[in-house]
PDB file as gemmi writes it, atoms N, CA and C in Angstrom:
CRYST1    1.000    1.000    1.000  90.00  90.00  90.00 P 1                      
ATOM      1  N   UNK A   1     -10.383  18.078  12.581  1.00  0.00           N  
ATOM      2  CA  UNK A   1     -10.054  16.532  11.672  1.00  0.00           C  
ATOM      3  C   UNK A   1     -10.224  16.878  10.417  1.00  0.00           C  
ATOM      4  N   UNK A   2      -9.396  16.584   9.615  1.00  0.00           N  
ATOM      5  CA  UNK A   2      -9.157  16.720   8.398  1.00  0.00           C  
ATOM      6  C   UNK A   2      -9.724  15.118   8.103  1.00  0.00           C  
ATOM      7  N   UNK A   3     -10.401  15.124   6.763  1.00  0.00           N  
ATOM      8  CA  UNK A   3     -10.593  13.948   5.400  1.00  0.00           C  
ATOM      9  C   UNK A   3     -10.302  14.166   4.156  1.00  0.00           C  
ATOM     10  N   UNK A   4      -9.720  12.733   3.618  1.00  0.00           N  
ATOM     11  CA  UNK A   4      -9.439  13.233   1.890  1.00  0.00           C  
ATOM     12  C   UNK A   4     -10.770  12.017   1.789  1.00  0.00           C  
ATOM     13  N   UNK A   5     -11.578  12.321   0.767  1.00  0.00           N  
ATOM     14  CA  UNK A   5     -12.690  12.000   0.449  1.00  0.00           C  
ATOM     15  C   UNK A   5     -11.444  11.808  -0.950  1.00  0.00           C  
ATOM     16  N   UNK A   6     -11.573   9.991  -1.620  1.00  0.00           N  
ATOM     17  CA  UNK A   6     -11.367   9.702  -2.854  1.00  0.00           C  
ATOM     18  C   UNK A   6     -12.229   8.824  -3.111  1.00  0.00           C  
ATOM     19  N   UNK A   7     -12.433   8.694  -4.796  1.00  0.00           N  
ATOM     20  CA  UNK A   7     -13.579   8.168  -5.488  1.00  0.00           C  
ATOM     21  C   UNK A   7     -12.605   6.896  -5.891  1.00  0.00           C  
ATOM     22  N   UNK A   8     -12.358   5.714  -4.624  1.00  0.00           N  
ATOM     23  CA  UNK A   8     -11.482   4.492  -5.160  1.00  0.00           C  
ATOM     24  C   UNK A   8     -11.880   3.855  -6.394  1.00  0.00           C  
ATOM     25  N   UNK A   9     -13.387   3.802  -7.039  1.00  0.00           N  
ATOM     26  CA  UNK A   9     -13.993   3.081  -7.783  1.00  0.00           C  
ATOM     27  C   UNK A   9     -13.510   3.320  -8.694  1.00  0.00           C  
ATOM     28  N   UNK A  10     -12.904   4.376  -9.655  1.00  0.00           N  
ATOM     29  CA  UNK A  10     -12.798   4.879 -10.807  1.00  0.00           C  
ATOM     30  C   UNK A  10     -10.928   4.163 -11.238  1.00  0.00           C  
ATOM     31  N   UNK A  11     -10.904   3.415 -10.175  1.00  0.00           N  
ATOM     32  CA  UNK A  11      -9.887   2.986 -10.152  1.00  0.00           C  
ATOM     33  C   UNK A  11      -9.965   1.263 -10.206  1.00  0.00           C  
ATOM     34  N   UNK A  12     -10.995   0.814 -10.368  1.00  0.00           N  
ATOM     35  CA  UNK A  12     -11.829  -0.773 -10.434  1.00  0.00           C  
ATOM     36  C   UNK A  12     -11.674  -1.290  -9.163  1.00  0.00           C  
ATOM     37  N   UNK A  13     -11.533  -2.678  -9.489  1.00  0.00           N  
ATOM     38  CA  UNK A  13     -11.283  -2.841  -7.552  1.00  0.00           C  
ATOM     39  C   UNK A  13     -10.227  -3.191  -6.553  1.00  0.00           C  
ATOM     40  N   UNK A  14     -10.623  -3.475  -6.288  1.00  0.00           N  
ATOM     41  CA  UNK A  14      -9.099  -2.950  -4.838  1.00  0.00           C  
ATOM     42  C   UNK A  14      -9.235  -4.676  -4.166  1.00  0.00           C  
ATOM     43  N   UNK A  15      -8.331  -5.247  -3.915  1.00  0.00           N  
ATOM     44  CA  UNK A  15      -7.595  -6.348  -3.540  1.00  0.00           C  
ATOM     45  C   UNK A  15      -7.184  -6.321  -1.935  1.00  0.00           C  
ATOM     46  N   UNK A  16      -7.504  -6.586  -1.182  1.00  0.00           N  
ATOM     47  CA  UNK A  16      -6.589  -6.252   0.455  1.00  0.00           C  
ATOM     48  C   UNK A  16      -5.140  -7.748  -0.066  1.00  0.00           C  
ATOM     49  N   UNK A  17      -3.976  -7.001   0.304  1.00  0.00           N  
ATOM     50  CA  UNK A  17      -2.664  -7.657   0.037  1.00  0.00           C  
ATOM     51  C   UNK A  17      -1.935  -7.945   1.120  1.00  0.00           C  
ATOM     52  N   UNK A  18      -1.014  -8.678   1.482  1.00  0.00           N  
ATOM     53  CA  UNK A  18      -0.249  -8.030   2.312  1.00  0.00           C  
ATOM     54  C   UNK A  18       1.014  -7.454   3.050  1.00  0.00           C  
ATOM     55  N   UNK A  19       1.344  -7.078   4.176  1.00  0.00           N  
ATOM     56  CA  UNK A  19       2.417  -5.678   3.367  1.00  0.00           C  
ATOM     57  C   UNK A  19       3.873  -5.870   2.916  1.00  0.00           C  
ATOM     58  N   UNK A  20       4.033  -7.353   2.874  1.00  0.00           N  
ATOM     59  CA  UNK A  20       5.213  -7.715   2.225  1.00  0.00           C  
ATOM     60  C   UNK A  20       4.863  -8.459   0.228  1.00  0.00           C  
ATOM     61  N   UNK A  21       3.512  -8.151   0.133  1.00  0.00           N  
ATOM     62  CA  UNK A  21       3.479  -7.950  -1.427  1.00  0.00           C  
ATOM     63  C   UNK A  21       4.027  -7.551  -1.806  1.00  0.00           C  
ATOM     64  N   UNK A  22       4.704  -9.270  -3.209  1.00  0.00           N  
ATOM     65  CA  UNK A  22       5.961  -8.507  -4.047  1.00  0.00           C  
ATOM     66  C   UNK A  22       5.303  -7.283  -5.356  1.00  0.00           C  
ATOM     67  N   UNK A  23       4.214  -7.178  -5.649  1.00  0.00           N  
ATOM     68  CA  UNK A  23       3.317  -6.256  -6.572  1.00  0.00           C  
ATOM     69  C   UNK A  23       3.860  -4.919  -5.742  1.00  0.00           C  
ATOM     70  N   UNK A  24       3.220  -4.866  -4.649  1.00  0.00           N  
ATOM     71  CA  UNK A  24       3.540  -3.135  -4.246  1.00  0.00           C  
ATOM     72  C   UNK A  24       5.124  -3.284  -4.040  1.00  0.00           C  
ATOM     73  N   UNK A  25       5.762  -3.927  -3.200  1.00  0.00           N  
ATOM     74  CA  UNK A  25       6.897  -3.639  -3.095  1.00  0.00           C  
ATOM     75  C   UNK A  25       7.650  -3.419  -4.545  1.00  0.00           C  
ATOM     76  N   UNK A  26       7.677  -3.771  -5.625  1.00  0.00           N  
ATOM     77  CA  UNK A  26       8.307  -3.546  -7.083  1.00  0.00           C  
ATOM     78  C   UNK A  26       7.782  -1.958  -6.832  1.00  0.00           C  
ATOM     79  N   UNK A  27       6.137  -1.951  -7.080  1.00  0.00           N  
ATOM     80  CA  UNK A  27       5.539   0.328  -7.478  1.00  0.00           C  
ATOM     81  C   UNK A  27       6.460   0.823  -6.079  1.00  0.00           C  
ATOM     82  N   UNK A  28       7.092   0.669  -4.501  1.00  0.00           N  
ATOM     83  CA  UNK A  28       7.563   1.496  -3.995  1.00  0.00           C  
ATOM     84  C   UNK A  28       8.601   1.623  -4.833  1.00  0.00           C  
ATOM     85  N   UNK A  29       9.516   0.473  -4.986  1.00  0.00           N  
ATOM     86  CA  UNK A  29      10.566   0.778  -5.247  1.00  0.00           C  
ATOM     87  C   UNK A  29      10.917   1.066  -6.472  1.00  0.00           C  
ATOM     88  N   UNK A  30      10.074   1.283  -7.636  1.00  0.00           N  
ATOM     89  CA  UNK A  30      10.185   2.140  -8.848  1.00  0.00           C  
ATOM     90  C   UNK A  30      10.018   3.738  -8.448  1.00  0.00           C  
ATOM     91  N   UNK A  31       8.721   3.960  -7.236  1.00  0.00           N  
ATOM     92  CA  UNK A  31       8.106   5.436  -7.902  1.00  0.00           C  
ATOM     93  C   UNK A  31       8.548   5.971  -6.570  1.00  0.00           C  
ATOM     94  N   UNK A  32       8.950   5.496  -5.132  1.00  0.00           N  
ATOM     95  CA  UNK A  32       9.620   6.371  -3.694  1.00  0.00           C  
ATOM     96  C   UNK A  32      10.773   6.257  -3.346  1.00  0.00           C  
ATOM     97  N   UNK A  33      11.025   7.097  -2.688  1.00  0.00           N  
ATOM     98  CA  UNK A  33      12.051   6.776  -1.801  1.00  0.00           C  
ATOM     99  C   UNK A  33      12.460   6.312  -1.094  1.00  0.00           C  
ATOM    100  N   UNK A  34      13.367   5.561  -0.602  1.00  0.00           N  
ATOM    101  CA  UNK A  34      12.874   3.859   0.692  1.00  0.00           C  
ATOM    102  C   UNK A  34      14.399   4.198   0.688  1.00  0.00           C  
ATOM    103  N   UNK A  35      14.365   3.771   2.914  1.00  0.00           N  
ATOM    104  CA  UNK A  35      15.916   4.043   2.882  1.00  0.00           C  
ATOM    105  C   UNK A  35      16.526   2.132   2.779  1.00  0.00           C  
ATOM    106  N   UNK A  36      15.684   1.066   1.964  1.00  0.00           N  
ATOM    107  CA  UNK A  36      16.381  -0.177   1.632  1.00  0.00           C  
ATOM    108  C   UNK A  36      15.422  -0.098   0.852  1.00  0.00           C  
ATOM    109  N   UNK A  37      16.304  -0.194  -0.638  1.00  0.00           N  
ATOM    110  CA  UNK A  37      15.430  -0.825  -2.167  1.00  0.00           C  
ATOM    111  C   UNK A  37      14.935  -1.888  -2.169  1.00  0.00           C  
ATOM    112  N   UNK A  38      14.263  -2.963  -2.337  1.00  0.00           N  
ATOM    113  CA  UNK A  38      14.204  -4.160  -2.584  1.00  0.00           C  
ATOM    114  C   UNK A  38      13.702  -5.088  -0.829  1.00  0.00           C  
ATOM    115  N   UNK A  39      13.770  -4.139   0.067  1.00  0.00           N  
ATOM    116  CA  UNK A  39      13.191  -4.590   1.345  1.00  0.00           C  
ATOM    117  C   UNK A  39      12.024  -5.762   1.250  1.00  0.00           C  
ATOM    118  N   UNK A  40      11.786  -6.110   1.874  1.00  0.00           N  
ATOM    119  CA  UNK A  40      10.684  -7.190   1.892  1.00  0.00           C  
ATOM    120  C   UNK A  40       9.238  -6.354   2.257  1.00  0.00           C  
ATOM    121  N   UNK A  41       9.391  -5.445   2.922  1.00  0.00           N  
ATOM    122  CA  UNK A  41       7.854  -5.182   3.484  1.00  0.00           C  
ATOM    123  C   UNK A  41       8.298  -3.549   3.014  1.00  0.00           C  
ATOM    124  N   UNK A  42       7.077  -2.527   3.044  1.00  0.00           N  
ATOM    125  CA  UNK A  42       7.378  -0.830   2.173  1.00  0.00           C  
ATOM    126  C   UNK A  42       6.733  -0.196   3.259  1.00  0.00           C  
ATOM    127  N   UNK A  43       5.954  -0.776   4.267  1.00  0.00           N  
ATOM    128  CA  UNK A  43       5.282  -0.524   5.199  1.00  0.00           C  
ATOM    129  C   UNK A  43       5.773  -0.220   6.303  1.00  0.00           C  
ATOM    130  N   UNK A  44       5.155   0.575   7.418  1.00  0.00           N  
ATOM    131  CA  UNK A  44       6.234   0.728   8.378  1.00  0.00           C  
ATOM    132  C   UNK A  44       5.643  -0.196   9.312  1.00  0.00           C  
ATOM    133  N   UNK A  45       6.212  -0.720   9.948  1.00  0.00           N  
ATOM    134  CA  UNK A  45       6.013  -1.685  11.191  1.00  0.00           C  
ATOM    135  C   UNK A  45       4.883  -2.288  12.092  1.00  0.00           C  
ATOM    136  N   UNK A  46       3.709  -3.323  12.160  1.00  0.00           N  
ATOM    137  CA  UNK A  46       3.045  -2.855  13.168  1.00  0.00           C  
ATOM    138  C   UNK A  46       1.220  -3.572  12.280  1.00  0.00           C  
ATOM    139  N   UNK A  47       0.050  -2.963  12.555  1.00  0.00           N  
ATOM    140  CA  UNK A  47      -0.475  -3.310  12.282  1.00  0.00           C  
ATOM    141  C   UNK A  47      -1.053  -2.000  10.644  1.00  0.00           C  
ATOM    142  N   UNK A  48      -1.074  -3.183   9.418  1.00  0.00           N  
ATOM    143  CA  UNK A  48      -1.218  -2.385   7.977  1.00  0.00           C  
ATOM    144  C   UNK A  48      -2.544  -2.887   7.508  1.00  0.00           C  
ATOM    145  N   UNK A  49      -3.289  -1.901   6.673  1.00  0.00           N  
ATOM    146  CA  UNK A  49      -4.480  -2.226   5.826  1.00  0.00           C  
ATOM    147  C   UNK A  49      -3.646  -2.138   4.650  1.00  0.00           C  
ATOM    148  N   UNK A  50      -3.184  -3.026   3.389  1.00  0.00           N  
ATOM    149  CA  UNK A  50      -2.632  -2.782   2.357  1.00  0.00           C  
ATOM    150  C   UNK A  50      -3.881  -2.729   1.498  1.00  0.00           C  
ATOM    151  N   UNK A  51      -4.081  -1.984   0.594  1.00  0.00           N  
ATOM    152  CA  UNK A  51      -4.465  -2.332  -1.036  1.00  0.00           C  
ATOM    153  C   UNK A  51      -4.198  -2.250  -1.745  1.00  0.00           C  
ATOM    154  N   UNK A  52      -4.361  -2.989  -2.921  1.00  0.00           N  
ATOM    155  CA  UNK A  52      -4.045  -3.309  -4.041  1.00  0.00           C  
ATOM    156  C   UNK A  52      -5.256  -2.805  -5.492  1.00  0.00           C  
ATOM    157  N   UNK A  53      -4.860  -2.113  -6.193  1.00  0.00           N  
ATOM    158  CA  UNK A  53      -5.842  -2.609  -7.559  1.00  0.00           C  
ATOM    159  C   UNK A  53      -5.520  -3.928  -8.169  1.00  0.00           C  
ATOM    160  N   UNK A  54      -6.754  -4.286  -8.987  1.00  0.00           N  
ATOM    161  CA  UNK A  54      -6.545  -5.453  -9.354  1.00  0.00           C  
ATOM    162  C   UNK A  54      -5.569  -5.698 -10.426  1.00  0.00           C  
ATOM    163  N   UNK A  55      -5.155  -4.848 -11.485  1.00  0.00           N  
ATOM    164  CA  UNK A  55      -3.702  -3.976 -12.079  1.00  0.00           C  
ATOM    165  C   UNK A  55      -2.882  -4.206 -11.900  1.00  0.00           C  
ATOM    166  N   UNK A  56      -3.249  -4.292 -10.732  1.00  0.00           N  
ATOM    167  CA  UNK A  56      -1.482  -3.664  -9.853  1.00  0.00           C  
ATOM    168  C   UNK A  56      -0.407  -2.551  -9.760  1.00  0.00           C  
ATOM    169  N   UNK A  57      -1.568  -1.390 -10.478  1.00  0.00           N  
ATOM    170  CA  UNK A  57      -0.962   0.013 -10.977  1.00  0.00           C  
ATOM    171  C   UNK A  57      -0.685   0.998  -9.856  1.00  0.00           C  
ATOM    172  N   UNK A  58      -2.092   0.897  -8.782  1.00  0.00           N  
ATOM    173  CA  UNK A  58      -2.008   1.261  -7.407  1.00  0.00           C  
ATOM    174  C   UNK A  58      -2.350   0.373  -6.139  1.00  0.00           C  
ATOM    175  N   UNK A  59      -1.611   1.364  -5.075  1.00  0.00           N  
ATOM    176  CA  UNK A  59      -2.054   0.668  -3.408  1.00  0.00           C  
ATOM    177  C   UNK A  59      -1.761   2.028  -2.875  1.00  0.00           C  
ATOM    178  N   UNK A  60      -2.254   1.411  -1.672  1.00  0.00           N  
ATOM    179  CA  UNK A  60      -2.693   2.353  -0.463  1.00  0.00           C  
ATOM    180  C   UNK A  60      -1.976   1.764   0.801  1.00  0.00           C  
ATOM    181  N   UNK A  61      -2.377   2.177   2.077  1.00  0.00           N  
ATOM    182  CA  UNK A  61      -2.088   1.064   2.994  1.00  0.00           C  
ATOM    183  C   UNK A  61      -2.713   2.070   4.421  1.00  0.00           C  
ATOM    184  N   UNK A  62      -3.299   1.380   5.196  1.00  0.00           N  
ATOM    185  CA  UNK A  62      -3.735   2.184   6.395  1.00  0.00           C  
ATOM    186  C   UNK A  62      -2.944   1.624   7.478  1.00  0.00           C  
ATOM    187  N   UNK A  63      -2.387   2.544   8.944  1.00  0.00           N  
ATOM    188  CA  UNK A  63      -1.965   2.220   9.620  1.00  0.00           C  
ATOM    189  C   UNK A  63      -2.608   2.195  10.922  1.00  0.00           C  
ATOM    190  N   UNK A  64      -2.608   0.695  10.943  1.00  0.00           N  
ATOM    191  CA  UNK A  64      -3.849   1.106  12.750  1.00  0.00           C  
ATOM    192  C   UNK A  64      -2.659   0.107  13.928  1.00  0.00           C  
ATOM    193  N   UNK A  65      -2.986   1.140  14.735  1.00  0.00           N  
ATOM    194  CA  UNK A  65      -2.704   1.525  16.124  1.00  0.00           C  
ATOM    195  C   UNK A  65      -2.620   0.291  16.259  1.00  0.00           C  
ATOM    196  N   UNK A  66      -1.492  -0.559  17.569  1.00  0.00           N  
ATOM    197  CA  UNK A  66      -0.977  -1.744  17.684  1.00  0.00           C  
ATOM    198  C   UNK A  66      -2.078  -1.999  18.883  1.00  0.00           C  
ATOM    199  N   UNK A  67      -2.518  -3.170  18.984  1.00  0.00           N  
ATOM    200  CA  UNK A  67      -3.199  -3.481  19.938  1.00  0.00           C  
ATOM    201  C   UNK A  67      -4.854  -4.643  19.752  1.00  0.00           C  
TER     202      UNK A  67                                                      
END                                                                             
């Protein structure tokens, strides 16, 4: 199993947001190839943990298994 070590504190405080969060969706529209630009959700269906920096410059998400 591989693990990635990130220093998340270098980006400032992180906030838990919804997977339909407007600031993250706009960031995804600008920087990633999406099947549907402007789609209200930018993650895959299911349970996700979405984090965004307080300044809204970075975001990330973890996919959680259903159940």
